[in-house]
Coordinates of C-alpha atoms in Angstrom, one line a residue:
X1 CA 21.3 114.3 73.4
X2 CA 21.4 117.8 74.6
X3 CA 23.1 120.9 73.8
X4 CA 24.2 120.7 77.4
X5 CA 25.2 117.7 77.4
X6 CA 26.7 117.4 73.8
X7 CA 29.2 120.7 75.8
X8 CA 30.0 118.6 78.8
X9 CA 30.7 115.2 76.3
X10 CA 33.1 118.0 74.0
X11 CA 34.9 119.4 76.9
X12 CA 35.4 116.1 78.6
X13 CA 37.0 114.4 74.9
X14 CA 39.2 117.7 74.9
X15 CA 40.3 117.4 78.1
X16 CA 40.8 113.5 77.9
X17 CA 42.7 114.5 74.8
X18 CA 44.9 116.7 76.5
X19 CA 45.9 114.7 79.5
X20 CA 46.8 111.5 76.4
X21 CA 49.6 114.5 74.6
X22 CA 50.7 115.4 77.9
X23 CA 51.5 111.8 78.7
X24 CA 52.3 110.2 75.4
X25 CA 55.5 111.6 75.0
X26 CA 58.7 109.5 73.6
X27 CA 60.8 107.8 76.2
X28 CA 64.3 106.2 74.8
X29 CA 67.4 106.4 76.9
X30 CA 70.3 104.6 76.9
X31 CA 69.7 101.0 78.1
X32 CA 66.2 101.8 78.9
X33 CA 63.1 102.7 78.0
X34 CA 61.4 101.0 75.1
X35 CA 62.7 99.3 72.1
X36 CA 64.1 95.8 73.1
X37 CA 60.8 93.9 72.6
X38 CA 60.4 95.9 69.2
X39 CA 56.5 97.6 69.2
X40 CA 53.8 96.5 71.3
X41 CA 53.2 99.1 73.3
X42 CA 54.1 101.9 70.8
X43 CA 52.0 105.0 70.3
X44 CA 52.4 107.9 68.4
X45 CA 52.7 111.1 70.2
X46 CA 50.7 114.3 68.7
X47 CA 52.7 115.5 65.4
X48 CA 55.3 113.3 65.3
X49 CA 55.0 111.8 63.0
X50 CA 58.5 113.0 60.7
X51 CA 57.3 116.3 60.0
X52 CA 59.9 119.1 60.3
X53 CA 57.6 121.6 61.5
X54 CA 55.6 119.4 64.0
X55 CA 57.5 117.3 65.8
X56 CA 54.9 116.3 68.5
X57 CA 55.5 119.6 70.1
X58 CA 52.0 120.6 70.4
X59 CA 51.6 123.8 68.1
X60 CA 48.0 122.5 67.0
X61 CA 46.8 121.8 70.7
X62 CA 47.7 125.6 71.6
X63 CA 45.6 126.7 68.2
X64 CA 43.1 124.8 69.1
X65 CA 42.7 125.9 72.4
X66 CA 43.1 129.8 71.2
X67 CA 40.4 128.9 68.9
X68 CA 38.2 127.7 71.7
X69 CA 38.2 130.3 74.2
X70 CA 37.8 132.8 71.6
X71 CA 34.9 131.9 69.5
X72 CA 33.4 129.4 72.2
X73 CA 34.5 130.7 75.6
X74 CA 32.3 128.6 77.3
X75 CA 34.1 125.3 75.8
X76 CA 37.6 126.8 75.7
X77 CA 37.7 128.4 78.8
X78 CA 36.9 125.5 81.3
X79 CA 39.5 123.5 79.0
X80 CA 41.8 125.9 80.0
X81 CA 41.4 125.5 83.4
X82 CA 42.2 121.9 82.9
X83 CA 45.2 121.9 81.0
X84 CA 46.4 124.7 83.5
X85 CA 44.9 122.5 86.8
X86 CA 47.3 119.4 85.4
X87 CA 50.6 121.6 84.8
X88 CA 50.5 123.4 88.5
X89 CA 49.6 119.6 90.0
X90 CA 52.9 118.9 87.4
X91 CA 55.1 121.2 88.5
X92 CA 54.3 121.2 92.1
X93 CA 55.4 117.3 92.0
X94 CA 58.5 118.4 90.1
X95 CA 59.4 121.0 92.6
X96 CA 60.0 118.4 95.3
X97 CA 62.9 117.0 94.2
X98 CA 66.1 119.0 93.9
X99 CA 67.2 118.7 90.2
X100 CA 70.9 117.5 90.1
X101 CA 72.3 119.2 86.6
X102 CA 75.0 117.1 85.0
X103 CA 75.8 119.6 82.7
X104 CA 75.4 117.5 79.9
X105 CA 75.1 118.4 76.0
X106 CA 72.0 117.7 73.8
X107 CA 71.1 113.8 74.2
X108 CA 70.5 110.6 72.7
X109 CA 69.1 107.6 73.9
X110 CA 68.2 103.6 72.6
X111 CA 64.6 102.7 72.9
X112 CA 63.9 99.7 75.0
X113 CA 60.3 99.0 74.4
X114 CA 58.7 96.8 77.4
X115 CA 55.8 93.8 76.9
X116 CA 52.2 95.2 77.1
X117 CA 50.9 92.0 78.8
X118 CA 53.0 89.6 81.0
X119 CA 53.3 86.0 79.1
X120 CA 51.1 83.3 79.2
X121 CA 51.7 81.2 82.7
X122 CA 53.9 84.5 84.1
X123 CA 56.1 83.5 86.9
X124 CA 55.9 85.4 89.9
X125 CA 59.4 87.2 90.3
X126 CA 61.7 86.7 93.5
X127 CA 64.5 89.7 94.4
X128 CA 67.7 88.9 92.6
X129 CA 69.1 89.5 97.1
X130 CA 67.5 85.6 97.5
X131 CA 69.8 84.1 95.4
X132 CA 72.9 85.7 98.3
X133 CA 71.5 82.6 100.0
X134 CA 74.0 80.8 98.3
X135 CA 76.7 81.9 99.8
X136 CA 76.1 80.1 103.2
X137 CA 76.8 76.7 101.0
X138 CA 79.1 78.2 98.8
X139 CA 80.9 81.2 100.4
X140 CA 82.6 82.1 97.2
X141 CA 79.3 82.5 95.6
X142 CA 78.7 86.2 93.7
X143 CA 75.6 87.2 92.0
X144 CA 77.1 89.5 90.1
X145 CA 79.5 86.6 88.3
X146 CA 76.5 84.3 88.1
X147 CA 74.9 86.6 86.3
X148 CA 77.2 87.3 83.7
X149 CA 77.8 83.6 83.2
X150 CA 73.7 82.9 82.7
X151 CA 74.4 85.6 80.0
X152 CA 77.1 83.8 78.5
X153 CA 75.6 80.4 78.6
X154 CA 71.9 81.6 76.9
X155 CA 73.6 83.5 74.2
X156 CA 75.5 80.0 73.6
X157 CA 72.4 77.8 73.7
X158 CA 70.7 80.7 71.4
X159 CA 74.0 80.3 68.6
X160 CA 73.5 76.3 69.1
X161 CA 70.5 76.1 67.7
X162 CA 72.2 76.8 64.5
X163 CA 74.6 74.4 64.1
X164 CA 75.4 70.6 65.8
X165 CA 79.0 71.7 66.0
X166 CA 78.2 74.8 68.4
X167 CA 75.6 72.5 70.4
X168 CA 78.4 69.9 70.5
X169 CA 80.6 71.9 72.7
X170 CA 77.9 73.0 75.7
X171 CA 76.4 69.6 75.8
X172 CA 77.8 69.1 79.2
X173 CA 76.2 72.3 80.1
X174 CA 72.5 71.2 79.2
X175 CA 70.6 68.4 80.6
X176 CA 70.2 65.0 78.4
X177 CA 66.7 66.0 77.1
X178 CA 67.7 69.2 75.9
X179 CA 70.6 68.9 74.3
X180 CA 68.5 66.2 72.0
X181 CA 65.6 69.0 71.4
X182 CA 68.4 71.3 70.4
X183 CA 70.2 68.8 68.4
X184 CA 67.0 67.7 65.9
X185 CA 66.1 71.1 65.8
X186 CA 69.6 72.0 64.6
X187 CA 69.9 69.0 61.9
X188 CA 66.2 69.5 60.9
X189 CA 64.9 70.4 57.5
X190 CA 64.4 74.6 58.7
X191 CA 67.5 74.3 60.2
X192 CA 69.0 77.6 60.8
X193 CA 72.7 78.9 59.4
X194 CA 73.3 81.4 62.3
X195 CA 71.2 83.4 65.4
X196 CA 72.9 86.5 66.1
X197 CA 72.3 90.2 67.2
X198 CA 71.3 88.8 70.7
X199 CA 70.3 91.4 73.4
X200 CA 69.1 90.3 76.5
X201 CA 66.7 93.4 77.6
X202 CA 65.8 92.0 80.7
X203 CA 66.5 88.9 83.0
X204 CA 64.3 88.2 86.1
X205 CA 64.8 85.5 88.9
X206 CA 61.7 83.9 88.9
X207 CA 62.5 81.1 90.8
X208 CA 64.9 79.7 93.8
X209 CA 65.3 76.6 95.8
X210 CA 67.6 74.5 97.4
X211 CA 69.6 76.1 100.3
X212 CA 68.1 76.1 102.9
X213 CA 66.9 72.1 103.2
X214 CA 70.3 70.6 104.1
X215 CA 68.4 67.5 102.6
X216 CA 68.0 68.9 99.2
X217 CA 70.5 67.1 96.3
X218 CA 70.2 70.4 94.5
X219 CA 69.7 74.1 94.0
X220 CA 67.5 75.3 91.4
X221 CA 66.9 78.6 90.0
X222 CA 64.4 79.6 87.2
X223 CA 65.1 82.7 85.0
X224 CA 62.5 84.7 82.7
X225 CA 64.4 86.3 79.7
X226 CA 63.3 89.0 77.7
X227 CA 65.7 89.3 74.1
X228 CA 65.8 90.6 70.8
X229 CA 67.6 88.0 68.5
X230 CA 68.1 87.6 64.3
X231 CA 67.6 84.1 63.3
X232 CA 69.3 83.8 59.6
X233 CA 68.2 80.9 57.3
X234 CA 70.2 78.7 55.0
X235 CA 69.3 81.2 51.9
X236 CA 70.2 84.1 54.2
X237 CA 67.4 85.7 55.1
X238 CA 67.1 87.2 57.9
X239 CA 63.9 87.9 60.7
X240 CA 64.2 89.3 63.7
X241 CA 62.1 88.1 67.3
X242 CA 61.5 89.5 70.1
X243 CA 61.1 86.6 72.5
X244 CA 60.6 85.3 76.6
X245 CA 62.0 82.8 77.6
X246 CA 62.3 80.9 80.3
X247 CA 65.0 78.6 81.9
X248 CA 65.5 76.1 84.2
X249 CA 69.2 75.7 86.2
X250 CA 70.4 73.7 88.8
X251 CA 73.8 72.1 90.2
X252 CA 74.6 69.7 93.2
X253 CA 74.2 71.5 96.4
X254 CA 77.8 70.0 97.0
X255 CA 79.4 72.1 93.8
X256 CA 80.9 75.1 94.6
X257 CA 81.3 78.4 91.9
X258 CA 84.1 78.6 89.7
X259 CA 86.9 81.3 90.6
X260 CA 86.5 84.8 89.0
X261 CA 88.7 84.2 86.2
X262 CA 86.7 81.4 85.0
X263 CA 83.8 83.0 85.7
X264 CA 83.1 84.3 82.3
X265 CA 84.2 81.9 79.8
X266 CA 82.9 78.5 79.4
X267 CA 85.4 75.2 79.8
X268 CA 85.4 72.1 81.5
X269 CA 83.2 72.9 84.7
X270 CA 85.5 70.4 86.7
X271 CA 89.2 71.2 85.5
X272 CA 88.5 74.2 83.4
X273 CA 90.0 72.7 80.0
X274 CA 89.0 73.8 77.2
X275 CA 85.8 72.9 75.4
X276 CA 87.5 71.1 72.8
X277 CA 88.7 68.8 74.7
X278 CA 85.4 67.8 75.8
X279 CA 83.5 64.6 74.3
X280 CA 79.8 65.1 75.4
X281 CA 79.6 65.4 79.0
X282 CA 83.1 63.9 79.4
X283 CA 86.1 65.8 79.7
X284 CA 89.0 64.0 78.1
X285 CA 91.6 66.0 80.0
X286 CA 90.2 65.3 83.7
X287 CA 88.8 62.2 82.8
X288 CA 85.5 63.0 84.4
X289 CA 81.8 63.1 83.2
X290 CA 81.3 66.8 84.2
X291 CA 77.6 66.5 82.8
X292 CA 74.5 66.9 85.1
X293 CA 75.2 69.4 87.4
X294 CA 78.1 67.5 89.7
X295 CA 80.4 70.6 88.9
X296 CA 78.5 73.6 87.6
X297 CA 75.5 74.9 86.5
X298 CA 73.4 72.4 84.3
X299 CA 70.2 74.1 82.2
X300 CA 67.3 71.8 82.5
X301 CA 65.2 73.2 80.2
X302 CA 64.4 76.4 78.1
X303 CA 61.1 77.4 77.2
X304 CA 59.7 80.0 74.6
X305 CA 57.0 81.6 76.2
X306 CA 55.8 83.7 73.4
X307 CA 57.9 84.3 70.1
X308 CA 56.9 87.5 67.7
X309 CA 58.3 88.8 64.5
X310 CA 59.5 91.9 65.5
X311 CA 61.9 94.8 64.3
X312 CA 63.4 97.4 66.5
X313 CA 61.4 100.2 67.5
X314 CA 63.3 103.3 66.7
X315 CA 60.8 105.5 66.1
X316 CA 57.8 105.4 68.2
X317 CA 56.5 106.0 71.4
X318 CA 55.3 104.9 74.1
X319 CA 54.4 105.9 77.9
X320 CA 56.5 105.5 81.0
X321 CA 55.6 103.2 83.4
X322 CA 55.8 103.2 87.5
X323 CA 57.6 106.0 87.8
X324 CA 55.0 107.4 90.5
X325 CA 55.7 104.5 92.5
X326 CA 57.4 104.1 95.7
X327 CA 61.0 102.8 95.6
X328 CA 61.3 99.5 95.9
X329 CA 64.1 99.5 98.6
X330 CA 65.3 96.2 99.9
X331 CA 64.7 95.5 103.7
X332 CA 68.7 95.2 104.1
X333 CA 70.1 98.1 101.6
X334 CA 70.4 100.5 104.9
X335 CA 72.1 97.9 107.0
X336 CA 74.1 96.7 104.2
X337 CA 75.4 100.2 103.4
X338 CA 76.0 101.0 106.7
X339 CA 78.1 97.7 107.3
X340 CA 79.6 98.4 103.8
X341 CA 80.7 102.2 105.2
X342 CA 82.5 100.6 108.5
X343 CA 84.0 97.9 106.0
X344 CA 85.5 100.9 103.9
X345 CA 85.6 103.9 106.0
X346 CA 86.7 106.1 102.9
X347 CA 83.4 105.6 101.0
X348 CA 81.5 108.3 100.6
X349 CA 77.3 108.9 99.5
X350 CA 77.9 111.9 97.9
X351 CA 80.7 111.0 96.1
X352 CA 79.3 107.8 94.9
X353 CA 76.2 110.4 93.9
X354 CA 78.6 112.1 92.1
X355 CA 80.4 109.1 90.3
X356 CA 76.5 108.4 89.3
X357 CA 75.8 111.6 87.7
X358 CA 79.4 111.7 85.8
X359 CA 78.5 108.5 83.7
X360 CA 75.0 109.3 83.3
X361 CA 76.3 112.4 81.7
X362 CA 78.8 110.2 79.8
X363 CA 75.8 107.6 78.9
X364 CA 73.6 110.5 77.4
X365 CA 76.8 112.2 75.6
X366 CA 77.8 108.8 74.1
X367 CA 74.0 108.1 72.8
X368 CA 73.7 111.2 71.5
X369 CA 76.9 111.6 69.3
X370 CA 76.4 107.7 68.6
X371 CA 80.0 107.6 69.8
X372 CA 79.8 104.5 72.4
X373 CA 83.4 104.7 73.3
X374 CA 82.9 107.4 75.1
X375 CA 81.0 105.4 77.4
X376 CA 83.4 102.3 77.2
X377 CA 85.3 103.3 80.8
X378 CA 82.3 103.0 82.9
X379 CA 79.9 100.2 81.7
X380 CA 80.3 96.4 82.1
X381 CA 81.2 94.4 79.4
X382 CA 77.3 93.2 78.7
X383 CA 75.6 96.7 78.7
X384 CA 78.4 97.8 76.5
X385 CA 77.9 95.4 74.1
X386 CA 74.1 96.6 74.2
X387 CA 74.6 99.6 73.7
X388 CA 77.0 99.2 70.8
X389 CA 73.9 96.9 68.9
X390 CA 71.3 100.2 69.4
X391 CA 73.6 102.7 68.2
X392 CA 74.6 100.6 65.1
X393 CA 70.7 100.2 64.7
X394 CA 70.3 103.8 64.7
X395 CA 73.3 104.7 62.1
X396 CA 72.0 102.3 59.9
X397 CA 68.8 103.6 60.3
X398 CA 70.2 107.3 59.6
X399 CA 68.6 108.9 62.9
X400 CA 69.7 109.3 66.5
X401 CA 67.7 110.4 70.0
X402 CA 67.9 113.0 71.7
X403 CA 67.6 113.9 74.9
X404 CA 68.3 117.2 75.5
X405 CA 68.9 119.0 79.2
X406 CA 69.1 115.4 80.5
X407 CA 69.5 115.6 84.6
X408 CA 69.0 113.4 87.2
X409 CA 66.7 115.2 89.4
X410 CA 67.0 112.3 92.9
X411 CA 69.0 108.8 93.6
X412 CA 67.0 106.8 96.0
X413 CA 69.2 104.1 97.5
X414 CA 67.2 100.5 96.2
X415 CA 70.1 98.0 97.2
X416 CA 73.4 96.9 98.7
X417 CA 74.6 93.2 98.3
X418 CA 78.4 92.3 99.2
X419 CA 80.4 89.0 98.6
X420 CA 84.0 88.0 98.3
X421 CA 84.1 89.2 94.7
X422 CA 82.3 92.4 94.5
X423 CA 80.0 94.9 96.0
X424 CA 77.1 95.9 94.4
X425 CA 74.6 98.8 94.8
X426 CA 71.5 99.7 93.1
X427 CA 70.0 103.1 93.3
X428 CA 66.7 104.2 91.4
X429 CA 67.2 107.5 89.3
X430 CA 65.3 109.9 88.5
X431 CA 65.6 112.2 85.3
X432 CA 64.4 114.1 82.6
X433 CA 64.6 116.0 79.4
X434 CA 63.2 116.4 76.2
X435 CA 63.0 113.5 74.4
X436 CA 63.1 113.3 70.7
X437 CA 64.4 111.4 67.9
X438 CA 65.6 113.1 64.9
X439 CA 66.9 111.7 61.3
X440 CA 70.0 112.9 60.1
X441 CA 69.0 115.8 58.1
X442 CA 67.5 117.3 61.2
X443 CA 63.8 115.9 61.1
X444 CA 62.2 115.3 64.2
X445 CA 60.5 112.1 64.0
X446 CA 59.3 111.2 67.2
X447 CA 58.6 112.9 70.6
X448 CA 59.1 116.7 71.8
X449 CA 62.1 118.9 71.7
X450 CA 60.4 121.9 73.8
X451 CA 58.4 119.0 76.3
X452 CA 60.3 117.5 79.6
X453 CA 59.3 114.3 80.7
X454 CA 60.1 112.6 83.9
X455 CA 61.1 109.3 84.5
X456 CA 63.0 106.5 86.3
X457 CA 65.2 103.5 86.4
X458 CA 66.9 101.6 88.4
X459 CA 71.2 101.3 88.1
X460 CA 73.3 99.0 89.6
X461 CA 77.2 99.7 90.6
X462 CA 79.3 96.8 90.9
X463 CA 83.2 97.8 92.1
X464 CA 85.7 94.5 93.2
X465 CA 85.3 94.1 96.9
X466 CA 88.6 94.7 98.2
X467 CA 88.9 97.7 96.5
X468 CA 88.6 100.8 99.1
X469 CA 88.2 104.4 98.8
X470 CA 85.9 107.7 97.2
X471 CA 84.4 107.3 94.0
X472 CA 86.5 109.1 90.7
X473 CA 84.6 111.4 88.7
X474 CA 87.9 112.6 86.8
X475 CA 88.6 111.8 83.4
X476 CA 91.6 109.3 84.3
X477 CA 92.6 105.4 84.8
X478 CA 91.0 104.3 88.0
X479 CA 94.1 102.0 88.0
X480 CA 97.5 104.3 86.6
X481 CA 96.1 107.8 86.7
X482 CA 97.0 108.0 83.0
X483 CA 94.9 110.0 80.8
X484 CA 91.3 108.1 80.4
X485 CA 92.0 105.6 76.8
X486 CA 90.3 102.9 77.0
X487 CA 89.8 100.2 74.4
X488 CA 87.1 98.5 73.4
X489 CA 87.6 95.6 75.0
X490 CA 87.3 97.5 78.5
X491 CA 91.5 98.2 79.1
X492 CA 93.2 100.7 79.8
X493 CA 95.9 101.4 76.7
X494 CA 98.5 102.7 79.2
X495 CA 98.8 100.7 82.2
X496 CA 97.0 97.5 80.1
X497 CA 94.5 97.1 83.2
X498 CA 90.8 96.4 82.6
X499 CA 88.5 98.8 84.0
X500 CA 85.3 98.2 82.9
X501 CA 84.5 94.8 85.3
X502 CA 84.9 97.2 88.2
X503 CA 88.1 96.3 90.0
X504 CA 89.5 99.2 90.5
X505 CA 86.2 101.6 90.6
X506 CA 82.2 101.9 90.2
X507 CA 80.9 101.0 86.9
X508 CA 77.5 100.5 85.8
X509 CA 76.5 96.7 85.4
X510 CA 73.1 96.9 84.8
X511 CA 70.2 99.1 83.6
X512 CA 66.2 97.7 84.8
X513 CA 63.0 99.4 84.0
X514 CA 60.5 100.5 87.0
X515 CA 58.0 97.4 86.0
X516 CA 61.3 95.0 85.2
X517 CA 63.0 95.7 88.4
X518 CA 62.3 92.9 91.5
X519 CA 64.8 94.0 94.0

């Protein structure tokens, strides 16, 4: 090789060099980001290793490149160039969206961690808007309660596996041939003593059928799960997965949803008894085999796509994906908000804006200080009980992150869907700040304090449908006015209300990655 070309090979590996620390930096926010599937796409930025001193903030790149256009000027100088050529291209891309300062304090955030490679077989995904479909068979119909029931019922089937007794009071939830898989593996010789711990990072609609052939006996839907879960042995060990899985729903086209106060607990899908009064698929209150579907939602099957042994990724990094691309806005969302505005003439975009930007300075506050009640007024009842599991991972694990001069810098609007239960509407953010994670005694251990990285997720609102009126961004009851105490099981410890499932204003329901999110 030549001199000349051994130059060109050098400042090309610098350069490539350069553009990996400028875009391996640490991404961990609060329901997003990276650590839910555990490792697979972590990568350790430059220096970050736990030093004190480094900290992945780049001291030995600048050396270096001193160093370089000093004593080799014609190696260090075109590297210059480059590393200069990528900031301006940076910073001109920043400069086109107005930063929106929340004011908030130094940061911390959970690391999500996404899948490298899609599963084996990968379902295409369908926009969560098809399953609204629904409603013209069943007009009481709301995504947003179907939801949290599919939560509900996994996280049961998950708990069943370890024990006949737990399995014994879902049966009438499961179809025939499942509920016998789950029962030999739960009297088996590796039976399991307990599965807890279980955080459902990601839930995709994968597929959807049914409603609109008026000769169809059912509706089916399909559902791709991506979880963190501890399974516990009978000695008491304990191993944690990261897991997909996939599963199978469906329900006579004739059954209708159950009403919102049923809507997150499980009882007899006919007369809403109790589970113990239920004797495999017959209910020995209504006197009615309530099995198969005739009533509710029946799960077919459930299928573990891949399985790994898998610990929390606290630590690492990894880089952010699809935040350069386009919005995905839903064909509807303008109509829909438009027909939402005439429906409540005192809504307002800004203010809704501004309702955003409060709790996403309460959601970096709360991670941060590792306080989640802070946090507790404006989240649903499922991403607060994920967040509370990553911030208990971090204080056991006697570090925090960070992410300092967090601000969103644009909301694009993504989505508006609207039923008799609530309205719903999902907005991609965009943000940044330094993100770092540091142990207790002040050590940084992963990403940048001095570095800024951009990035973006999308947020959905829910808020009860016949509620009217601006958004709140005062610290007070939505409901009484009373000074905001809220306990931890979402009320209010004046006025009793709760005000965390949105009836009485805008809380955040759910948190999706750019490469999760399907409309």
């Amino acid at each position: 090789m030549t001199p000349r070309a051994r130059r060109i090979l050098l400042i090309s590996g610098i350069a490539f060099g350069v553009l990996l620390c400028v875009a391996a930096v640490a991404f961990a926010r609060p329901g997003g980001g990276q650590s839910y599937s555990g490792g697979s796409r972590s990568r350790s930025s430059g220096g970050g290793g736990g030093s004190s001193s480094g900290g992945g903030d780049g001291g030995f790149l600048i050396e270096l490149l001193v160093w370089l256009v000093f004593r080799h000027p014609g190696i260090g100088i075109p590297v210059v160039l480059i590393v200069a050529a990528i900031f301006v291209g940076r910073s001109m891309l920043g400069s086109k969206v107005q930063e929106w300062s929340t004011a908030a304090t130094p940061q911390s955030v959970t690391r999500v961690q996404r899948v490298e490679t899609p599963p084996p077989q990968a379902a295409r995904a369908v926009p969560r808007s098809a399953l609204d479909a629904l409603r013209a068979i069943d007009p009481e119909f709301s995504v947003v309660l179907f939801e949290d029931f599919v939560y509900l019922l996994y996280a049961e089937i998950q708990r069943a596996r370890a024990g006949a007794g737990r399995l014994a009071s879902i049966t009438a939830f499961l179809s025939p041939q499942l509920a016998q898989n789950l029962q030999a593996g739960a009297s088996g010789a590796s039976a399991l003593a307990d599965v807890r711990g279980i955080v459902i990072g990601a839930m995709r609609l994968t597929g959807f059928s049914g409603t609109s052939n008026i000769h169809a006996a059912t509706v089916s839907v399909e559902l791709e799960f991506e979880v963190n879960y501890v399974e516990v042995n009978q000695q008491g060990g304990e191993q944690r997965f990261y897991v997909t899985d996939r599963m199978g729903l469906s329900r006579a086209r004739t059954a209708q949803s159950r009403p919102p106060a049923r809507a997150r607990t499980l009882d007899c899908p006919n007369c809403g008894a109790p589970l113990e009064n239920m004797r495999g698929t017959q209910c020995a209150f209504c006197q009615q085999d309530v099995g198969g579907g005739r009533f509710d939602w029946n799960v077919g099957y459930l299928s573990t796509m891949t399985k790994e042994r898998r610990g929390p990724l606290l630590t690492g990094d990894v880089q952010e994906t699809g935040t350069n691309e386009p919005t995905l806005v839903d064909p509807q969302a303008v109509p829909r908000i438009h027909a939402f505005e005439q429906r409540d003439p005192a809504f307002n975009w800004d203010a809704f804006t501004n309702r955003a930007a409060h709790i996403f300075g309460a959601l970096q506050g709360a991670w941060s200080g590792r306080e989640p009640a802070r946090i507790r007024p404006y989240v649903s009842d499922n991403l607060f009980q994920s967040m509370v599991y990553w911030i208990d991972l971090y204080v056991q694990a006697r570090c925090r992150n960070m992410n300092d001069n967090a601000r969103i810098l644009r909301i694009d609007l993504a989505n508006v869907l609207s039923d008799k239960v609530y309205d719903a509407i999902t907005v991609r953010i965009f943000a940044t700040g330094a993100d770092y994670t540091i142990s207790d005694d002040g050590k940084v251990l992963s990403g940048s304090r001095s570095r800024e990285r951009t990035y973006s997720e999308y947020w959905t609102f829910i808020r009860g449908s016949q509620r009217q009126g601006p958004a709140r961004t005062d610290a007070a009851c939505p409901n009484c006015g009373a000074p905001l105490d809220i306990s931890m099981v979402g009320n209010c410890q004046f006025c009793r209300a709760k005000v965390t499932a949105g009836e009485f204003d805008w809380v955040l329901s759910r948190i999706e990655q750019d490469e999760s999110y399907t409309g």
